[in-house]
Coordinates of C-alpha atoms and ligand atoms in Angstrom, one line a residue:
M1 CA 0.0 0.0 0.0
A2 CA 2.7 2.5 1.0
G3 CA 4.2 4.5 -1.8
R4 CA 1.4 3.9 -4.4
L5 CA 0.7 6.9 -6.5
I6 CA -2.7 5.9 -7.8
P7 CA -5.5 3.9 -6.1
M8 CA -6.2 0.3 -7.1
R9 CA -8.3 -0.8 -10.0
D10 CA -12.0 -1.8 -9.3
D11 CA -11.2 -5.5 -9.7
E12 CA -8.4 -5.3 -7.2
V13 CA -10.6 -3.5 -4.6
A14 CA -13.4 -6.0 -5.2
Q15 CA -11.0 -8.9 -4.6
R16 CA -9.7 -7.3 -1.4
V17 CA -13.2 -6.8 -0.1
L18 CA -14.3 -10.4 -1.0
D19 CA -11.2 -11.7 0.8
H20 CA -12.0 -9.6 3.9
I21 CA -15.6 -11.0 3.8
A22 CA -14.4 -14.5 3.6
N23 CA -11.8 -14.1 6.4
G24 CA -13.6 -11.7 8.7
T25 CA -10.8 -9.1 8.4
T26 CA -10.4 -5.5 7.3
D27 CA -7.5 -3.3 6.2
M28 CA -5.2 -2.2 9.0
G29 CA -2.5 0.4 9.1
D30 CA 0.8 -0.2 10.7
E31 CA 0.7 2.2 13.6
V32 CA -1.4 3.9 16.3
W33 CA -1.3 7.7 16.1
R34 CA -1.8 10.1 19.0
E35 CA -2.8 13.6 17.9
P36 CA -2.5 16.3 20.6
V37 CA -5.9 17.9 21.3
A38 CA -4.1 21.2 21.5
N39 CA -3.7 21.0 17.7
Y40 CA -7.5 21.4 17.3
R41 CA -7.7 24.3 19.8
S42 CA -4.7 26.5 19.0
E43 CA -5.3 29.8 17.0
A44 CA -1.6 29.8 16.1
R45 CA -1.8 26.3 14.8
L46 CA -4.9 27.1 12.7
E47 CA -3.1 30.1 11.2
R48 CA -0.2 27.9 10.2
E49 CA -2.6 25.3 8.8
R50 CA -4.4 28.0 6.7
S51 CA -1.1 29.3 5.4
T52 CA -0.2 25.8 4.4
L53 CA -3.6 25.3 2.7
R54 CA -2.9 28.4 0.7
R55 CA 0.3 26.8 -0.6
F56 CA -1.2 23.6 -1.8
P57 CA -3.7 23.1 -4.7
Q58 CA -7.0 23.1 -3.0
A59 CA -10.1 21.6 -4.8
F60 CA -12.4 24.6 -5.3
C61 CA -15.3 23.3 -7.4
P62 CA -16.2 20.7 -10.0
S63 CA -15.5 21.7 -13.6
A64 CA -19.2 21.2 -14.2
A65 CA -20.0 24.0 -11.9
L66 CA -18.4 26.4 -14.5
P67 CA -20.2 25.2 -17.6
D68 CA -20.1 28.3 -19.8
V69 CA -17.9 31.1 -20.9
G70 CA -18.4 33.7 -18.1
S71 CA -19.5 31.1 -15.4
Y72 CA -18.0 32.2 -12.1
I73 CA -17.9 31.2 -8.4
A74 CA -16.8 33.6 -5.7
R75 CA -16.1 32.6 -2.1
E76 CA -13.4 32.7 0.5
S77 CA -10.8 30.0 0.8
A78 CA -8.4 29.8 3.7
G79 CA -9.2 33.5 4.5
V80 CA -8.7 34.8 1.0
P81 CA -11.7 36.0 -1.2
I82 CA -11.4 34.3 -4.5
V83 CA -13.3 34.3 -7.8
V84 CA -12.9 31.6 -10.4
V85 CA -14.2 32.2 -13.9
R86 CA -14.3 30.4 -17.2
G87 CA -12.8 32.7 -19.9
E88 CA -13.6 33.2 -23.5
D89 CA -10.9 30.7 -24.4
R90 CA -12.7 28.3 -22.0
T91 CA -9.7 28.3 -19.7
V92 CA -10.6 28.6 -16.0
R93 CA -8.8 31.4 -14.2
A94 CA -8.7 32.5 -10.6
F95 CA -8.2 35.9 -9.0
R96 CA -8.2 37.5 -5.7
N97 CA -11.8 38.8 -5.5
V98 CA -10.6 42.3 -4.7
C99 CA -11.0 45.5 -6.8
R100 CA -7.8 47.3 -7.6
H101 CA -9.4 50.6 -6.9
R102 CA -10.3 50.4 -3.2
G103 CA -10.6 46.8 -2.5
M104 CA -14.3 45.9 -2.9
R105 CA -15.4 42.5 -4.2
V106 CA -15.9 42.3 -7.9
A107 CA -18.1 39.2 -7.9
N108 CA -20.6 37.6 -5.4
D109 CA -21.8 34.0 -5.1
A110 CA -22.1 32.4 -8.5
G111 CA -23.5 33.2 -11.9
C112 CA -22.6 33.9 -15.5
T113 CA -21.3 37.3 -16.7
K114 CA -19.6 39.1 -19.5
A115 CA -17.3 41.1 -17.2
L116 CA -16.5 41.3 -13.5
V117 CA -17.8 44.7 -12.5
C118 CA -17.1 46.2 -9.1
G119 CA -20.2 47.1 -7.3
Y120 CA -18.7 50.2 -5.6
H121 CA -17.6 52.5 -8.4
G122 CA -18.0 50.3 -11.4
W123 CA -14.5 49.5 -12.5
A124 CA -14.9 46.7 -15.0
Y125 CA -12.5 43.7 -15.5
G126 CA -12.6 41.2 -18.4
L127 CA -12.9 37.5 -17.8
D128 CA -9.1 37.4 -18.2
G129 CA -8.8 39.8 -15.2
R130 CA -7.6 42.7 -17.3
L131 CA -9.0 46.1 -16.2
R132 CA -11.1 47.2 -19.1
A133 CA -13.0 50.3 -18.1
V134 CA -12.9 53.0 -15.4
P135 CA -15.9 55.3 -15.2
H136 CA -14.9 58.9 -15.5
E137 CA -11.4 57.9 -16.2
H138 CA -10.1 61.5 -16.4
G139 CA -10.2 61.5 -12.5
F140 CA -7.2 59.1 -12.6
P141 CA -4.6 60.9 -14.7
G142 CA -1.7 58.6 -15.5
L143 CA -3.5 55.4 -14.3
D144 CA -1.8 52.5 -16.1
K145 CA -4.8 50.1 -16.7
S146 CA -2.4 47.3 -17.7
R147 CA -1.0 47.3 -14.2
H148 CA -4.3 47.2 -12.4
G149 CA -5.8 43.9 -13.5
L150 CA -7.2 41.5 -10.9
A151 CA -4.4 39.8 -8.9
P152 CA -4.2 36.3 -10.4
I153 CA -4.1 33.0 -8.5
K154 CA -2.8 29.7 -9.9
A155 CA -5.7 27.7 -11.2
D156 CA -5.6 24.1 -12.6
E157 CA -8.5 22.3 -14.1
R158 CA -7.8 18.6 -13.7
H159 CA -9.6 15.3 -13.0
G160 CA -13.0 17.1 -13.4
I161 CA -12.1 19.5 -10.6
V162 CA -10.8 23.1 -10.5
F163 CA -7.9 23.5 -8.1
V164 CA -6.5 26.8 -6.8
T165 CA -3.1 27.4 -5.3
I166 CA -3.4 30.8 -3.6
D167 CA 0.2 31.5 -2.5
S168 CA 3.5 30.4 -3.9
P169 CA 3.3 26.6 -4.1
A170 CA 4.9 24.5 -1.4
A171 CA 7.8 22.2 -2.4
G172 CA 6.3 18.9 -3.6
S173 CA 2.8 20.3 -3.9
D174 CA 2.3 19.2 -7.5
L175 CA -1.1 17.8 -8.3
G176 CA 0.4 14.5 -9.5
D177 CA -1.5 11.6 -10.9
L178 CA -4.9 11.7 -9.4
P179 CA -7.4 9.5 -11.3
T180 CA -10.3 11.2 -13.1
L181 CA -12.6 11.9 -10.1
I182 CA -15.5 13.5 -11.9
A183 CA -16.2 12.6 -15.6
S184 CA -17.5 15.0 -18.2
D185 CA -21.0 13.5 -18.4
Q186 CA -21.7 14.0 -14.7
Q187 CA -24.1 16.9 -14.3
M188 CA -24.3 19.4 -11.5
M189 CA -27.3 18.9 -9.3
R190 CA -27.0 21.2 -6.4
T191 CA -24.6 23.2 -4.2
V192 CA -25.2 23.4 -0.5
T193 CA -23.0 25.6 1.8
R194 CA -23.3 24.9 5.5
D195 CA -21.3 26.2 8.5
T196 CA -20.7 23.7 11.3
D197 CA -19.4 24.3 14.8
T198 CA -16.3 22.1 14.4
N199 CA -12.6 22.3 13.7
W200 CA -12.1 21.4 10.1
K201 CA -10.0 18.4 10.9
I202 CA -12.7 16.9 13.1
S203 CA -15.1 17.2 10.2
L204 CA -12.6 15.6 7.8
E205 CA -11.8 12.7 10.1
G206 CA -15.5 11.8 10.1
F207 CA -15.4 10.9 6.4
I208 CA -12.4 8.7 6.2
E209 CA -12.8 5.7 8.5
G210 CA -15.4 3.0 8.6
Y211 CA -14.8 1.9 12.1
H212 CA -17.8 4.1 13.2
I213 CA -20.4 2.7 10.8
R214 CA -22.1 0.3 13.0
A215 CA -22.3 2.5 16.1
T216 CA -23.1 5.8 14.4
H217 CA -25.3 4.6 11.6
P218 CA -27.2 1.6 13.0
E219 CA -30.4 2.2 10.9
S220 CA -29.1 4.2 7.9
F221 CA -25.8 2.8 6.5
Y222 CA -25.0 -0.3 8.6
P223 CA -28.0 -2.5 7.5
Y224 CA -26.6 -2.2 3.9
G225 CA -23.0 -2.3 4.8
F226 CA -20.6 -4.1 7.1
D227 CA -19.2 -3.7 10.6
N228 CA -15.6 -2.4 10.3
L229 CA -14.8 -3.8 6.8
N230 CA -13.0 -1.3 4.6
V231 CA -10.3 -1.0 2.0
V232 CA -8.0 1.8 2.9
E233 CA -5.5 3.1 0.4
T234 CA -3.1 6.0 0.5
F235 CA -1.6 7.4 -2.7
G236 CA 0.7 10.4 -2.5
R237 CA -0.7 12.7 0.1
H238 CA -4.2 11.5 -0.6
S239 CA -6.3 8.5 0.4
R240 CA -9.3 6.5 -0.5
V241 CA -11.6 4.5 1.8
T242 CA -13.9 1.9 0.3
Y243 CA -17.2 1.2 2.1
P244 CA -18.6 -1.9 0.6
F245 CA -22.3 -2.7 0.6
Q246 CA -23.6 -6.3 1.4
R247 CA -24.6 -6.6 -2.2
I248 CA -20.9 -6.5 -3.3
R249 CA -21.0 -10.3 -2.5
K250 CA -22.6 -10.8 -5.9
L251 CA -19.2 -10.0 -7.5
E252 CA -18.1 -13.5 -6.4
S253 CA -19.7 -14.9 -9.5
V254 CA -18.4 -12.1 -11.8
P255 CA -15.1 -12.8 -13.6
A256 CA -12.4 -10.8 -11.9
G257 CA -11.6 -8.5 -14.9
E258 CA -15.3 -7.4 -15.1
R259 CA -15.9 -6.4 -11.5
K260 CA -17.1 -2.8 -11.0
V261 CA -17.6 -1.3 -7.6
M262 CA -20.0 1.5 -8.4
G263 CA -23.4 0.7 -6.9
L264 CA -21.9 -1.9 -4.7
G265 CA -20.0 0.3 -2.4
T266 CA -19.0 3.9 -1.7
Y267 CA -15.6 5.4 -2.5
V268 CA -14.5 8.3 -0.3
Y269 CA -11.4 10.1 -1.6
H270 CA -9.6 12.5 0.6
I271 CA -7.9 15.0 -1.7
F272 CA -5.2 16.6 0.5
P273 CA -5.5 19.1 2.2
N274 CA -9.2 19.8 2.6
A275 CA -11.5 18.2 0.1
L276 CA -13.4 14.9 -0.3
V277 CA -14.9 13.2 -3.3
T278 CA -17.6 10.7 -2.3
I279 CA -18.8 8.4 -5.0
L280 CA -22.1 6.8 -4.1
S281 CA -24.4 4.5 -6.1
S282 CA -26.1 7.3 -8.1
H283 CA -24.4 10.5 -7.1
T284 CA -21.0 12.1 -6.4
N285 CA -20.2 14.9 -4.0
L286 CA -17.2 17.2 -3.9
V287 CA -17.0 18.5 -0.4
V288 CA -14.6 21.4 0.4
L289 CA -13.9 22.0 4.1
D290 CA -12.8 25.6 4.7
P291 CA -11.5 26.4 8.1
I292 CA -13.0 29.7 9.2
A293 CA -12.1 29.5 13.0
I294 CA -10.6 26.9 15.3
D295 CA -14.2 25.8 16.0
R296 CA -16.0 26.6 12.8
T297 CA -15.9 25.1 9.3
R298 CA -17.7 26.1 6.2
S299 CA -18.5 23.0 4.1
V300 CA -19.4 23.5 0.5
N301 CA -21.0 20.5 -1.0
Y302 CA -21.3 20.1 -4.8
T303 CA -23.6 17.2 -5.7
L304 CA -23.4 15.7 -9.2
T305 CA -25.1 12.9 -11.0
N306 CA -23.0 9.8 -11.7
G307 CA -23.6 9.9 -15.5
G308 CA -23.0 6.9 -17.6
R309 CA -26.6 6.8 -18.8
D310 CA -29.4 9.0 -20.0
A311 CA -29.2 12.4 -18.4
A312 CA -32.8 12.5 -17.0
Q313 CA -32.5 9.0 -15.6
S314 CA -29.2 9.9 -13.9
L315 CA -30.7 12.9 -12.4
A316 CA -33.8 11.1 -11.0
A317 CA -31.6 8.4 -9.5
A318 CA -29.1 10.9 -8.1
K319 CA -31.9 12.8 -6.4
R320 CA -33.4 9.7 -4.7
D321 CA -30.0 8.6 -3.5
S322 CA -28.8 11.9 -2.3
D323 CA -32.0 12.6 -0.4
F324 CA -31.5 9.4 1.5
V325 CA -27.9 9.9 2.3
G326 CA -28.3 13.6 3.1
N327 CA -31.3 13.3 5.3
T328 CA -30.1 10.4 7.4
G329 CA -26.4 9.4 7.3
A330 CA -25.0 12.9 6.9
A331 CA -27.1 14.2 9.8
E332 CA -25.8 11.4 12.0
D333 CA -22.2 12.3 11.1
R334 CA -22.8 16.0 11.8
A335 CA -24.3 15.3 15.2
V336 CA -21.1 13.3 16.1
V337 CA -18.6 15.9 14.9
E338 CA -20.4 18.8 16.6
A339 CA -20.6 16.8 19.9
I340 CA -16.8 16.1 19.7
Q341 CA -16.2 19.8 19.3
R342 CA -18.4 20.7 22.3
G343 CA -16.2 18.3 24.5
I344 CA -12.9 19.4 23.1
A345 CA -12.2 21.9 25.9
S346 CA -13.3 19.6 28.6
G347 CA -9.7 18.5 29.5
A348 CA -10.7 14.8 29.3
N349 CA -8.2 14.1 26.5
D350 CA -4.7 15.4 25.9
V351 CA -4.6 13.3 22.7
F352 CA -7.0 11.7 20.4
T353 CA -6.0 8.1 19.6
F354 CA -6.4 6.8 16.0
G355 CA -6.1 3.1 15.8
K356 CA -5.1 0.7 13.0
F357 CA -8.6 0.9 11.4
E358 CA -8.3 4.7 11.1
S359 CA -5.1 4.7 9.0
A360 CA -6.4 7.2 6.4
I361 CA -6.6 9.7 9.2
V362 CA -3.1 8.8 10.4
H363 CA -1.9 9.4 6.9
F364 CA -3.6 12.8 6.9
H365 CA -2.0 13.9 10.1
K366 CA 1.4 12.8 9.1
T367 CA 1.1 14.5 5.7
L368 CA -0.2 17.7 7.3
D369 CA 2.6 17.7 10.0
A370 CA 5.2 17.3 7.2
A371 CA 3.7 20.1 5.2
L372 CA 3.6 22.4 8.3
A373 CA 7.2 21.5 9.1
R374 CA 8.3 22.5 5.6
S375 CA 6.6 25.8 5.5
Ligands
FES1 S1 -13.6 49.8 -5.1 FE1 -14.0 48.9 -7.0 S2 -14.5 50.5 -8.3 FE2 -14.0 51.5 -6.4
FE2_2 FE1 -20.4 8.4 9.0

């Protein structure tokens, strides 16, 4: 497992799951990790984490959320207001969402536009960030418009996702060989932004281990799944946890080379540092966890269809599936992470202990520690 750069093929995952079912086993990491609780409570630590986040490519949105020339999304990321926009050449660009006159935002929320026009005095920027027009320009004698474009941010559109790297990239922060996470026939369904009273790492940890499934989700996920049976892979700084459903057993009678996991289990990718891609039976989520305070996280959840069939059918199936997951399982997970946050100042724990079933979380903490140490 260690050192792999891309996750396993479906048939390899399926075989590993079937072996675990036969043997009553699960994937286990090679160490127990003790993470100081102080690391979830320290303002100084959060500031260092946010500055590290700004130096790695952060998943910002699915490509499908910017379908047209002029499609844009504006929001803050690690404390910086950002706008991403698809240009006339269909390239996605990112800028600091800050007017070069007196600093107002030039875009709000999301939409489609021909130009980014500041709402304060009307300075207008092209989709390429260039300052195009200044109302009553004679009031600014000598203004060099070519030097007052929007401040650019590195943007990369890869694997069906738009990534932004806000500050100068950290050593070794290349995007590398992620697999295609969101395919071009997957349609955007909805975007939900929600603030939770948690540290961002507590929210993240809730996604990437299956040890909790039976206790936390006794009526929602567990009846369809297994107790503590997962495939856990790390690749580069990222990881993927496979949560098989009981119905994956039917792959026993499918030739190894034809085994597909979709519909028979959930894949949860952690894309370092702060994004998750969850691939369920009929829908896919890109979840971005933005730390806004030591005890507050903004999660932006983009839901897409899984594609692969007729668009209307995909949409209907995705809606049914996501209502079920969103109304039950996700609410159970939120209740847990918010309860953890409320107890975090109690003094009961100096450390949180992550065992061998929680190895994707161990990989995350090690990777984050290494990134912090380098910056
Ligand atoms: S601050 Fe943007 S036009 Fe004045
Ligand atoms: Fe859960």
